Amino acid sequence: MRLIARFALDNTEHFEIIDVFDKEIRRQKVDKQNPIVKSIMPKYPSAIWMERKIRDEFGIEFEGAFDKRPLVKHERFPKNIFPLRKDFDKKDVEFDEYKPYKYEEIEGDNVFVVPVGPIHAGIIEPGHFQFSQAGEEILHLEVRHYYKYRGIEKMVEGKKPLEIKKIVERISGNESIAYQIAFMDILAQASETEIPNSLKQKYYTLLELERIIHHLTDLGFIPNDAGFAPALAFMSKLSEDARRVMAKITGHRFGFGAIKEELSVDYETLVDFVNYLKKEVEFFEDWTDDIASLWDRFNTTGALSREKAIKYGVVGVGARASGIKIDVRDNVFYKNFGYKMQFGVKGEVGDRFKVRIKEVLNSIEMIKNFKTDKKEKYILNSFKDGEYMSFVESSIGELFMYMKIKNGAVERFYARDPSHINWQAFHTTIYKDIIADFPLINKSFDLSYAGNDL
Amino acid sequence: MLRFWEKRIKTGILTENPEFDKELEQIKKQIKDKIKKHFAGSLAIRMVDSGSCNACEAECNALSNPYYDLERLGIHFVASPRHADVMLLSGVMTMNMYHHAIDCYNQMPSPKWVIAVGDCVKDLGVFEKTYAIKGNDLKIDYFIPGCPPSPKDIIKGILEFLKNFE
Ligand code: SF4
């Protein structure tokens, strides 16, 4: 079974832990006086961050957990507060005294540590990478995040569902459309209404456009980090073109606010653009295929084995490049519009690069097939109390969203960004590689920091 | 490879595309002159994300694409705060980033300036205060509004900021 998410709720009388797997959902009540539950870390390594987060935010202890360091509460963050508990409602907290974080490091003769971040050399989101090195060779890497932890799950609590839309669409700028679709799907469920098919086609059109923009950006950065700058010039031009098309059809370069109960998409502009884009991407594919020095860097670098990917429950391009069949779009609806899953073999940088090219070409086909001139809409009535879940394949991978509505207001909101899973498997891909390969490997996954941190 | 050169010749220089916005061309010319005069030909920017959604960074990254190509105007993003004249600051300033951002500012040589990018920095934009957000305490010298501001807005903003150097 694949672990999708493990998160907690405060139900006033007791806490509750919800485990979402691909085949079932498990729930367990946790006594508030003695909040201890069994850790699933040993069996599901990707539960590590989930449990450490629950521990920080709810003060629930995990029996048998081998990693009990704080995760979201950094050096100066007050340790004695449990902000996701219902009785915590402070908006301001004071900095605590500095408590150093103990990184996982390898010690030994001639082994040294290279700390990178949280502020990076380029224009990248903040996060920290702690490398244990023997010369150029990487022995170990610990990825540490939550520098961007904004407390969004608490921020939205108690508000009317529609009031939080603007916040939800800004959890991660790169996946805004995906977050909006998941959110609207939840609202439609709570409103007991169906999103009409023609409208779904329009939603998914924008989702594929968002994916195209994200992939194009990476397709430029990956070769660039291998020292091949012309690719970046070429692809950053195309991604800018695509972003301008997004602005033209949604009124916003990132499509913020685009997913609504009613939507019109200017398919004429879009189809012209994707026809042009197809030729350019095919040219790029041929061009980069011929450059042997590039493949010399791409092949055998940053390999994520199939076994590791399964063990960590990896999603998105990262999983598919390792030959794993995971994609929310793998369904009849999507297939009718030309969806074809794209695979790699060894999960190396080169596989992720190729999968991205193939996915862009597939998205182009789908956008053309999604074209519709039907004008349908749906109406969001009052929202029925209950628990709702949604899955969307964002450009980074499977996005999971949960919302509990109580008395017409958001009682609990939880989102598991695909990055939250993939970041944890990431450190397993760098062994045997040299530190100079790190940017390349990092870009080939291109994970979100904001989405992970929330 | 030959096909690439052929394509390159056919494409030409995008920043000189006649369709490209005249207004922006004018701004670029002005920026170039200002930087020459006040910053010995090059303005070094250190970008610091203090808790953004990443759209503001994506737009700053876009400034290097062939349409905008900020570098040819003498504006470039640097890897170290010690090389920077200006900090471009985005995000809500989380509790966890606060000290790192201040530290970065302290590492910059004087004189130095802070330009805020995006509504988040100013008043949290659509976000609201939580226990995890500290809010920005750095003195802002110039604010570029928008959620996110487009690359063009950012270029315009940098020019406006430079106007103070008359
Ligand atoms: S200002 Fe808007 S676009 Fe910029 S980081 Fe904040 S939410 Fe994102």
XYZ file of C-alpha atoms and ligand atoms in Angstrom, chain A residues 148 150 166-167 169-173 252 254 256, chain B residues 49 51-57 59 90-92 117-122 124-127 143-149, ligand 1:
49
model
C 8.491 29.305 4.577
C 3.258 30.356 7.172
C -7.542 33.433 -2.429
C -5.260 31.922 0.189
C -4.589 29.560 -4.700
C -1.424 31.132 -3.301
C -0.109 28.157 -1.354
C 2.271 27.467 -4.217
C 2.509 29.837 -7.185
C -3.324 36.554 -14.705
C -0.146 32.479 -13.003
C -4.692 33.159 -9.888
C 12.447 35.132 -0.273
C 8.052 33.240 2.768
C 6.479 33.778 -0.633
C 4.307 31.547 -2.781
C 7.188 31.546 -5.275
C 5.322 33.483 -7.967
C 7.291 36.622 -7.096
C 10.565 34.700 -7.520
C 8.788 36.711 -12.106
C 9.568 38.982 -1.189
C 7.253 37.030 1.106
C 5.449 37.459 4.401
C 8.517 42.855 -4.341
C 4.869 41.871 -4.030
C 1.962 42.636 -1.718
C 2.990 39.906 0.720
C 5.898 41.941 2.066
C 3.894 45.055 2.667
C 0.747 40.123 3.910
C -1.418 40.522 0.783
C -4.232 37.970 0.917
C -2.623 36.194 3.857
C 7.817 48.962 -2.816
C 6.757 47.258 -6.018
C 3.107 46.254 -5.592
C 1.359 43.352 -7.296
C 0.534 39.735 -6.642
C 2.890 39.081 -8.253
C 4.153 42.197 -10.047
S 2.798 38.864 -3.368
Fe 1.394 37.387 -4.213
S 2.598 36.445 -5.831
Fe 4.063 37.460 -4.501
S 4.666 35.909 -3.083
Fe 2.959 37.012 -2.169
S 1.170 35.788 -2.705
Fe 2.816 35.167 -4.048
